Amino acid sequence: MLLLLTKPKQLKHYDMKVKSISGILICTMLFGAAFSIKPKQSKIIEKQFKFIPSGKVLVEEDTLTVQAFKMLDHEVTNLEYREFLDEMKTERPDIYSKLEVNEKGWSEHYNQAYLDPMVEHYFKHPAYNNYPVVNITQFAAKEYCKWLGIKLNKDREQKLVVRLPKRAEFIRAGAGDRIGVQFSWGNNNMQNVKGDWLCNFTRIPQSRMSKEGDDIKLKGKYFTSHLTKKEAMLTAETKSYFPSQFEIYNLNGNVAEWIDAENKAAGGSWHDYGYDVRLQSVKIEKESSPEIGFRPVFTYVEKE
């Protein structure tokens, strides 16, 4: 039922989007009592880390060797991040304000009235439990990784280092053994043979393009993103579309992801065009953004 409520049929105009989002929120509120935060997601989250074997990767024009690591198969969700904040509120009150989600980011980044409900509901409402957390800083993402590392290392002899992925690791997780491909489904096409779009990104209809000299100009304000044949409302659930060779979801599009490089996020978002959601794509951002989330990786360290 939740999927049906949060993934409405394809819409064509902004006014229809306003009505759809309002309808979604009203319907999901009626069923709010049926949902609750599951206890201690970190106890089971290690099973969702997928093994990425050592291998070659192309970064820009350089071929590098990446050592084996494990990566979370989905972007960190609102539900998972709320658990983190619940503990940090009492354990780390000194930095808690730096970890909070900037829920007003939706209205601060985009001057679109139909996004106002996202400010109030996206992070906290159960309808969005399994959607990627956004509007958090790179600092907050790193602190989440430290917190998760403590959880996963409890009662372990061989310790883990949980952190944000390096850029080469991000590309390796998506390209796999097909060095040089730009998308995590193993080729450079953005649609499959059935015509389904393979990730959540902003499409530009031909009717909105105009050639002026040697330049292509866009006419009018327009964006749309698709979840197979249904339209994703901005972000999509973290386990949507088609996983990579290593069973990892949404390395292209949906949300760009903070990596272990200052002020940088990889992979592009729901608000980016096709060229900007490649594995090689990098977004520069000093603050939090509705377009950026994250996912941890971990490596093992030698026993002392």
mmCIF file of C-alpha atoms in Angstrom:
data_model
loop_
_atom_site.group_PDB
_atom_site.id
_atom_site.type_symbol
_atom_site.label_atom_id
_atom_site.label_comp_id
_atom_site.label_asym_id
_atom_site.label_seq_id
_atom_site.Cartn_x
_atom_site.Cartn_y
_atom_site.Cartn_z
ATOM 1 C CA MET A 1 0.000 0.000 0.000
ATOM 2 C CA LEU A 2 2.813 2.402 0.811
ATOM 3 C CA LEU A 3 4.323 2.021 -2.636
ATOM 4 C CA LEU A 4 1.061 2.905 -4.275
ATOM 5 C CA LEU A 5 0.649 5.930 -2.086
ATOM 6 C CA THR A 6 4.139 7.289 -2.578
ATOM 7 C CA LYS A 7 4.585 6.527 -6.286
ATOM 8 C CA PRO A 8 1.633 8.058 -8.138
ATOM 9 C CA LYS A 9 0.936 7.656 -11.824
ATOM 10 C CA GLN A 10 2.902 9.732 -14.303
ATOM 11 C CA LEU A 11 1.970 13.436 -14.279
ATOM 12 C CA LYS A 12 2.654 16.053 -16.909
ATOM 13 C CA HIS A 13 2.233 19.465 -15.298
ATOM 14 C CA TYR A 14 3.248 21.247 -12.104
ATOM 15 C CA ASP A 15 -0.332 21.805 -10.976
ATOM 16 C CA MET A 16 -0.952 18.079 -11.148
ATOM 17 C CA LYS A 17 2.215 17.514 -9.070
ATOM 18 C CA VAL A 18 0.868 19.827 -6.372
ATOM 19 C CA LYS A 19 -2.364 17.872 -6.161
ATOM 20 C CA SER A 20 -0.532 14.527 -6.151
ATOM 21 C CA ILE A 21 1.843 15.440 -3.334
ATOM 22 C CA SER A 22 -1.021 16.820 -1.254
ATOM 23 C CA GLY A 23 -3.038 13.659 -1.881
ATOM 24 C CA ILE A 24 -0.101 11.460 -0.943
ATOM 25 C CA LEU A 25 0.395 13.239 2.354
ATOM 26 C CA ILE A 26 -3.286 13.111 3.287
ATOM 27 C CA CYS A 27 -3.552 9.400 2.483
ATOM 28 C CA THR A 28 -0.364 8.400 4.250
ATOM 29 C CA MET A 29 -1.336 10.345 7.369
ATOM 30 C CA LEU A 30 -4.498 8.263 7.601
ATOM 31 C CA PHE A 31 -2.337 5.172 7.818
ATOM 32 C CA GLY A 32 0.375 6.738 9.999
ATOM 33 C CA ALA A 33 -0.541 4.662 13.032
ATOM 34 C CA ALA A 34 0.319 1.500 11.114
ATOM 35 C CA PHE A 35 3.970 2.496 10.823
ATOM 36 C CA SER A 36 6.640 2.762 13.493
ATOM 37 C CA ILE A 37 10.421 3.034 13.568
ATOM 38 C CA LYS A 38 11.964 -0.419 13.689
ATOM 39 C CA PRO A 39 14.312 -0.985 16.630
ATOM 40 C CA LYS A 40 18.056 -0.732 16.099
ATOM 41 C CA GLN A 41 18.464 -0.943 12.348
ATOM 42 C CA SER A 42 22.247 -1.090 12.813
ATOM 43 C CA LYS A 43 21.978 -4.672 14.128
ATOM 44 C CA ILE A 44 20.962 -5.932 10.712
ATOM 45 C CA ILE A 45 22.554 -3.326 8.471
ATOM 46 C CA GLU A 46 25.880 -5.169 8.073
ATOM 47 C CA LYS A 47 24.073 -7.817 6.028
ATOM 48 C CA GLN A 48 23.232 -5.106 3.505
ATOM 49 C CA PHE A 49 26.866 -4.302 2.758
ATOM 50 C CA LYS A 50 27.931 -5.921 -0.528
ATOM 51 C CA PHE A 51 31.433 -7.157 -1.288
ATOM 52 C CA ILE A 52 33.366 -5.310 -3.988
ATOM 53 C CA PRO A 53 36.487 -7.292 -4.964
ATOM 54 C CA SER A 54 39.813 -5.672 -5.787
ATOM 55 C CA GLY A 55 40.035 -4.480 -9.364
ATOM 56 C CA LYS A 56 40.927 -1.802 -11.895
ATOM 57 C CA VAL A 57 38.967 1.428 -12.272
ATOM 58 C CA LEU A 58 39.134 4.358 -14.676
ATOM 59 C CA VAL A 59 39.101 7.763 -12.956
ATOM 60 C CA GLU A 60 39.163 10.555 -15.518
ATOM 61 C CA GLU A 61 42.023 9.314 -17.749
ATOM 62 C CA ASP A 62 43.902 7.352 -15.106
ATOM 63 C CA THR A 63 43.603 3.610 -14.512
ATOM 64 C CA LEU A 64 43.866 2.824 -10.804
ATOM 65 C CA THR A 65 43.780 -0.312 -8.676
ATOM 66 C CA VAL A 66 41.179 -0.383 -5.919
ATOM 67 C CA GLN A 67 41.492 -2.786 -2.997
ATOM 68 C CA ALA A 68 38.488 -4.829 -1.880
ATOM 69 C CA PHE A 69 35.849 -3.209 0.308
ATOM 70 C CA LYS A 70 32.180 -3.497 1.196
ATOM 71 C CA MET A 71 29.519 -0.915 0.334
ATOM 72 C CA LEU A 72 25.997 -0.427 1.646
ATOM 73 C CA ASP A 73 23.607 -1.567 -1.082
ATOM 74 C CA HIS A 74 21.371 1.483 -0.669
ATOM 75 C CA GLU A 75 21.598 5.149 0.229
ATOM 76 C CA VAL A 76 21.162 5.778 3.962
ATOM 77 C CA THR A 77 17.442 6.236 4.579
ATOM 78 C CA ASN A 78 15.477 8.761 6.598
ATOM 79 C CA LEU A 79 14.574 5.988 9.033
ATOM 80 C CA GLU A 80 18.202 4.965 9.554
ATOM 81 C CA TYR A 81 19.337 8.539 10.001
ATOM 82 C CA ARG A 82 16.599 9.261 12.552
ATOM 83 C CA GLU A 83 17.928 6.424 14.717
ATOM 84 C CA PHE A 84 21.370 8.006 14.557
ATOM 85 C CA LEU A 85 20.015 11.419 15.565
ATOM 86 C CA ASP A 86 18.023 9.921 18.443
ATOM 87 C CA GLU A 87 21.232 8.588 19.992
ATOM 88 C CA MET A 88 23.383 11.614 19.192
ATOM 89 C CA LYS A 89 20.946 13.925 20.930
ATOM 90 C CA THR A 90 21.984 12.495 24.286
ATOM 91 C CA GLU A 91 25.444 11.091 23.481
ATOM 92 C CA ARG A 92 26.885 14.082 21.572
ATOM 93 C CA PRO A 93 24.889 17.211 22.442
ATOM 94 C CA ASP A 94 28.032 19.257 21.698
ATOM 95 C CA ILE A 95 27.779 18.561 17.960
ATOM 96 C CA TYR A 96 24.095 17.635 17.633
ATOM 97 C CA SER A 97 23.135 20.868 15.879
ATOM 98 C CA LYS A 98 25.686 20.101 13.139
ATOM 99 C CA LEU A 99 24.133 16.684 12.533
ATOM 100 C CA GLU A 100 20.521 17.735 12.163
ATOM 101 C CA VAL A 101 18.743 17.638 8.831
ATOM 102 C CA ASN A 102 18.109 21.057 7.313
ATOM 103 C CA GLU A 103 14.487 20.330 6.515
ATOM 104 C CA LYS A 104 14.025 23.831 5.098
ATOM 105 C CA GLY A 105 16.533 22.954 2.396
ATOM 106 C CA TRP A 106 13.699 22.058 0.037
ATOM 107 C CA SER A 107 12.377 25.627 0.064
ATOM 108 C CA GLU A 108 15.788 27.280 0.370
ATOM 109 C CA HIS A 109 17.162 25.637 -2.774
ATOM 110 C CA TYR A 110 14.065 25.778 -4.981
ATOM 111 C CA ASN A 111 11.508 28.547 -5.241
ATOM 112 C CA GLN A 112 8.664 26.149 -6.001
ATOM 113 C CA ALA A 113 5.501 26.266 -3.906
ATOM 114 C CA TYR A 114 4.664 22.615 -4.558
ATOM 115 C CA LEU A 115 7.780 21.599 -2.586
ATOM 116 C CA ASP A 116 6.557 23.230 0.645
ATOM 117 C CA PRO A 117 5.045 19.956 1.961
ATOM 118 C CA MET A 118 8.481 18.347 1.666
ATOM 119 C CA VAL A 119 9.842 20.717 4.304
ATOM 120 C CA GLU A 120 7.406 19.420 6.889
ATOM 121 C CA HIS A 121 7.061 15.786 5.922
ATOM 122 C CA TYR A 122 9.993 14.373 3.911
ATOM 123 C CA PHE A 123 12.379 13.566 6.748
ATOM 124 C CA LYS A 124 9.927 12.736 9.530
ATOM 125 C CA HIS A 125 6.842 11.166 7.999
ATOM 126 C CA PRO A 126 6.720 7.333 7.854
ATOM 127 C CA ALA A 127 5.724 7.477 4.190
ATOM 128 C CA TYR A 128 9.323 8.494 3.455
ATOM 129 C CA ASN A 129 11.058 6.028 5.795
ATOM 130 C CA ASN A 130 12.804 4.211 2.945
ATOM 131 C CA TYR A 131 13.721 7.305 0.946
ATOM 132 C CA PRO A 132 17.287 8.661 1.024
ATOM 133 C CA VAL A 133 18.112 11.175 3.717
ATOM 134 C CA VAL A 134 19.126 14.507 2.194
ATOM 135 C CA ASN A 135 19.864 18.023 3.438
ATOM 136 C CA ILE A 136 22.753 16.866 5.619
ATOM 137 C CA THR A 137 26.331 18.106 5.479
ATOM 138 C CA GLN A 138 29.395 16.080 4.577
ATOM 139 C CA PHE A 139 30.488 16.466 8.213
ATOM 140 C CA ALA A 140 27.235 14.855 9.389
ATOM 141 C CA ALA A 141 27.663 11.972 6.922
ATOM 142 C CA LYS A 142 31.152 11.290 8.296
ATOM 143 C CA GLU A 143 29.858 11.345 11.871
ATOM 144 C CA TYR A 144 27.179 8.820 10.915
ATOM 145 C CA CYS A 145 29.902 6.537 9.570
ATOM 146 C CA LYS A 146 31.834 6.797 12.860
ATOM 147 C CA TRP A 147 28.675 6.008 14.838
ATOM 148 C CA LEU A 148 27.846 3.034 12.630
ATOM 149 C CA GLY A 149 31.411 1.782 12.962
ATOM 150 C CA ILE A 150 31.038 1.664 16.744
ATOM 151 C CA LYS A 151 27.811 -0.312 16.354
ATOM 152 C CA LEU A 152 29.241 -2.803 13.882
ATOM 153 C CA ASN A 153 32.479 -3.297 15.818
ATOM 154 C CA LYS A 154 30.795 -4.267 19.059
ATOM 155 C CA ASP A 155 32.011 -7.720 20.153
ATOM 156 C CA ARG A 156 34.090 -8.157 16.955
ATOM 157 C CA GLU A 157 37.684 -9.369 16.962
ATOM 158 C CA GLN A 158 38.456 -8.171 13.463
ATOM 159 C CA LYS A 159 37.536 -4.507 13.461
ATOM 160 C CA LEU A 160 35.941 -2.529 10.637
ATOM 161 C CA VAL A 161 36.691 0.984 9.428
ATOM 162 C CA VAL A 162 33.407 2.561 8.348
ATOM 163 C CA ARG A 163 33.728 5.703 6.235
ATOM 164 C CA LEU A 164 32.609 7.512 3.111
ATOM 165 C CA PRO A 165 33.818 5.960 -0.163
ATOM 166 C CA LYS A 166 36.738 7.350 -2.081
ATOM 167 C CA ARG A 167 35.892 8.495 -5.587
ATOM 168 C CA ALA A 168 37.690 5.522 -7.157
ATOM 169 C CA GLU A 169 35.728 3.148 -4.899
ATOM 170 C CA PHE A 170 32.438 4.745 -5.893
ATOM 171 C CA ILE A 171 33.235 4.300 -9.582
ATOM 172 C CA ARG A 172 34.497 0.741 -9.031
ATOM 173 C CA ALA A 173 31.265 -0.217 -7.235
ATOM 174 C CA GLY A 174 29.247 0.999 -10.210
ATOM 175 C CA ALA A 175 31.367 0.034 -13.210
ATOM 176 C CA GLY A 176 32.440 -3.326 -11.821
ATOM 177 C CA ASP A 177 34.452 -5.350 -14.325
ATOM 178 C CA ARG A 178 33.351 -3.150 -17.233
ATOM 179 C CA ILE A 179 36.065 -0.522 -16.878
ATOM 180 C CA GLY A 180 35.068 2.766 -18.463
ATOM 181 C CA VAL A 181 31.274 2.372 -18.510
ATOM 182 C CA GLN A 182 29.438 5.398 -17.194
ATOM 183 C CA PHE A 183 26.439 3.749 -15.559
ATOM 184 C CA SER A 184 26.087 1.042 -12.943
ATOM 185 C CA TRP A 185 23.890 -1.201 -15.103
ATOM 186 C CA GLY A 186 26.930 -1.980 -17.256
ATOM 187 C CA ASN A 187 26.613 0.173 -20.371
ATOM 188 C CA ASN A 188 26.235 3.789 -21.476
ATOM 189 C CA ASN A 189 22.514 3.659 -22.325
ATOM 190 C CA MET A 190 19.919 5.299 -20.104
ATOM 191 C CA GLN A 191 17.004 3.129 -21.241
ATOM 192 C CA ASN A 192 16.625 -0.628 -21.548
ATOM 193 C CA VAL A 193 15.189 -2.463 -24.546
ATOM 194 C CA LYS A 194 11.664 -2.019 -23.115
ATOM 195 C CA GLY A 195 12.100 1.744 -23.026
ATOM 196 C CA ASP A 196 12.274 1.934 -19.224
ATOM 197 C CA TRP A 197 14.499 4.631 -17.761
ATOM 198 C CA LEU A 198 17.257 3.030 -15.739
ATOM 199 C CA CYS A 199 17.722 5.687 -13.058
ATOM 200 C CA ASN A 200 16.050 8.702 -11.476
ATOM 201 C CA PHE A 201 17.236 11.861 -13.235
ATOM 202 C CA THR A 202 15.896 14.949 -15.009
ATOM 203 C CA ARG A 203 14.964 14.332 -18.616
ATOM 204 C CA ILE A 204 14.881 17.074 -21.247
ATOM 205 C CA PRO A 205 12.171 16.609 -23.893
ATOM 206 C CA GLN A 206 13.206 17.363 -27.480
ATOM 207 C CA SER A 207 10.380 19.896 -27.646
ATOM 208 C CA ARG A 208 12.185 22.029 -25.047
ATOM 209 C CA MET A 209 15.462 22.215 -26.998
ATOM 210 C CA SER A 210 16.424 24.923 -29.463
ATOM 211 C CA LYS A 211 19.589 25.270 -31.513
ATOM 212 C CA GLU A 212 21.055 28.757 -31.537
ATOM 213 C CA GLY A 213 24.256 28.815 -33.554
ATOM 214 C CA ASP A 214 26.492 26.088 -32.144
ATOM 215 C CA ASP A 215 24.691 26.062 -28.788
ATOM 216 C CA ILE A 216 21.674 24.121 -27.559
ATOM 217 C CA LYS A 217 19.277 26.260 -25.516
ATOM 218 C CA LEU A 218 16.499 25.068 -23.226
ATOM 219 C CA LYS A 219 13.133 26.767 -23.562
ATOM 220 C CA GLY A 220 10.855 27.141 -20.555
ATOM 221 C CA LYS A 221 11.045 25.540 -17.118
ATOM 222 C CA TYR A 222 10.623 21.800 -17.206
ATOM 223 C CA PHE A 223 11.865 18.684 -15.496
ATOM 224 C CA THR A 224 10.642 15.174 -15.054
ATOM 225 C CA SER A 225 12.149 11.990 -13.658
ATOM 226 C CA HIS A 226 10.883 8.450 -13.973
ATOM 227 C CA LEU A 227 10.659 5.227 -12.020
ATOM 228 C CA THR A 228 10.110 2.718 -14.843
ATOM 229 C CA LYS A 229 6.666 3.786 -16.142
ATOM 230 C CA LYS A 230 5.676 5.720 -13.035
ATOM 231 C CA GLU A 231 6.981 9.122 -12.178
ATOM 232 C CA ALA A 232 9.179 9.425 -9.102
ATOM 233 C CA MET A 233 8.235 12.324 -6.893
ATOM 234 C CA LEU A 234 11.639 13.965 -6.703
ATOM 235 C CA THR A 235 13.676 11.281 -4.913
ATOM 236 C CA ALA A 236 12.732 7.618 -5.212
ATOM 237 C CA GLU A 237 13.012 4.826 -2.647
ATOM 238 C CA THR A 238 16.569 3.709 -2.003
ATOM 239 C CA LYS A 239 16.088 0.258 -3.542
ATOM 240 C CA SER A 240 14.564 1.386 -6.813
ATOM 241 C CA TYR A 241 15.501 0.841 -10.449
ATOM 242 C CA PHE A 242 18.205 -1.639 -11.424
ATOM 243 C CA PRO A 243 21.110 -2.730 -9.181
ATOM 244 C CA SER A 244 24.723 -2.914 -10.283
ATOM 245 C CA GLN A 245 26.824 -6.021 -10.885
ATOM 246 C CA PHE A 246 27.421 -6.100 -7.122
ATOM 247 C CA GLU A 247 23.707 -5.625 -6.268
ATOM 248 C CA ILE A 248 24.024 -1.975 -5.278
ATOM 249 C CA TYR A 249 21.190 0.457 -6.029
ATOM 250 C CA ASN A 250 21.091 4.038 -7.273
ATOM 251 C CA LEU A 251 24.763 4.805 -7.805
ATOM 252 C CA ASN A 252 23.548 6.922 -10.712
ATOM 253 C CA GLY A 253 20.914 9.564 -10.038
ATOM 254 C CA ASN A 254 18.311 9.659 -7.263
ATOM 255 C CA VAL A 255 20.682 11.528 -4.916
ATOM 256 C CA ALA A 256 24.305 12.452 -5.379
ATOM 257 C CA GLU A 257 26.427 10.936 -2.607
ATOM 258 C CA TRP A 258 29.051 12.476 -0.375
ATOM 259 C CA ILE A 259 32.475 10.913 -0.970
ATOM 260 C CA ASP A 260 35.752 11.131 0.922
ATOM 261 C CA ALA A 261 36.906 14.303 -0.826
ATOM 262 C CA GLU A 262 36.248 17.763 0.564
ATOM 263 C CA ASN A 263 32.908 19.261 -0.501
ATOM 264 C CA LYS A 264 32.378 16.645 -3.224
ATOM 265 C CA ALA A 265 29.507 14.282 -4.019
ATOM 266 C CA ALA A 266 29.420 11.684 -6.808
ATOM 267 C CA GLY A 267 26.862 10.163 -9.133
ATOM 268 C CA GLY A 268 24.385 13.006 -9.668
ATOM 269 C CA SER A 269 20.803 13.347 -8.483
ATOM 270 C CA TRP A 270 17.123 13.441 -9.406
ATOM 271 C CA HIS A 271 17.610 17.119 -10.289
ATOM 272 C CA ASP A 272 20.541 16.533 -12.684
ATOM 273 C CA TYR A 273 20.549 15.814 -16.402
ATOM 274 C CA GLY A 274 21.847 12.583 -17.900
ATOM 275 C CA TYR A 275 25.470 13.656 -18.399
ATOM 276 C CA ASP A 276 25.652 14.731 -14.761
ATOM 277 C CA VAL A 277 24.557 11.395 -13.271
ATOM 278 C CA ARG A 278 27.484 9.403 -14.657
ATOM 279 C CA LEU A 279 29.729 7.461 -12.288
ATOM 280 C CA GLN A 280 32.470 9.985 -13.100
ATOM 281 C CA SER A 281 30.235 12.965 -12.285
ATOM 282 C CA VAL A 282 31.160 15.138 -9.308
ATOM 283 C CA LYS A 283 29.017 17.782 -7.639
ATOM 284 C CA ILE A 284 30.713 20.518 -5.582
ATOM 285 C CA GLU A 285 28.730 21.593 -2.507
ATOM 286 C CA LYS A 286 29.881 23.250 0.719
ATOM 287 C CA GLU A 287 26.565 22.959 2.549
ATOM 288 C CA SER A 288 23.698 20.483 2.727
ATOM 289 C CA SER A 289 21.413 20.017 -0.281
ATOM 290 C CA PRO A 290 18.127 18.267 -1.205
ATOM 291 C CA GLU A 291 20.138 16.628 -3.974
ATOM 292 C CA ILE A 292 22.809 14.988 -1.804
ATOM 293 C CA GLY A 293 22.716 11.959 0.493
ATOM 294 C CA PHE A 294 25.333 9.311 1.234
ATOM 295 C CA ARG A 295 26.166 5.658 1.837
ATOM 296 C CA PRO A 296 29.030 4.162 3.899
ATOM 297 C CA VAL A 297 31.667 1.644 2.920
ATOM 298 C CA PHE A 298 33.870 -0.391 5.203
ATOM 299 C CA THR A 299 37.208 -2.180 5.113
ATOM 300 C CA TYR A 300 38.746 -4.592 7.616
ATOM 301 C CA VAL A 301 41.773 -3.798 9.742
ATOM 302 C CA GLU A 302 44.273 -6.333 10.994
ATOM 303 C CA LYS A 303 43.717 -7.824 14.435
ATOM 304 C CA GLU A 304 45.936 -6.286 17.084
#
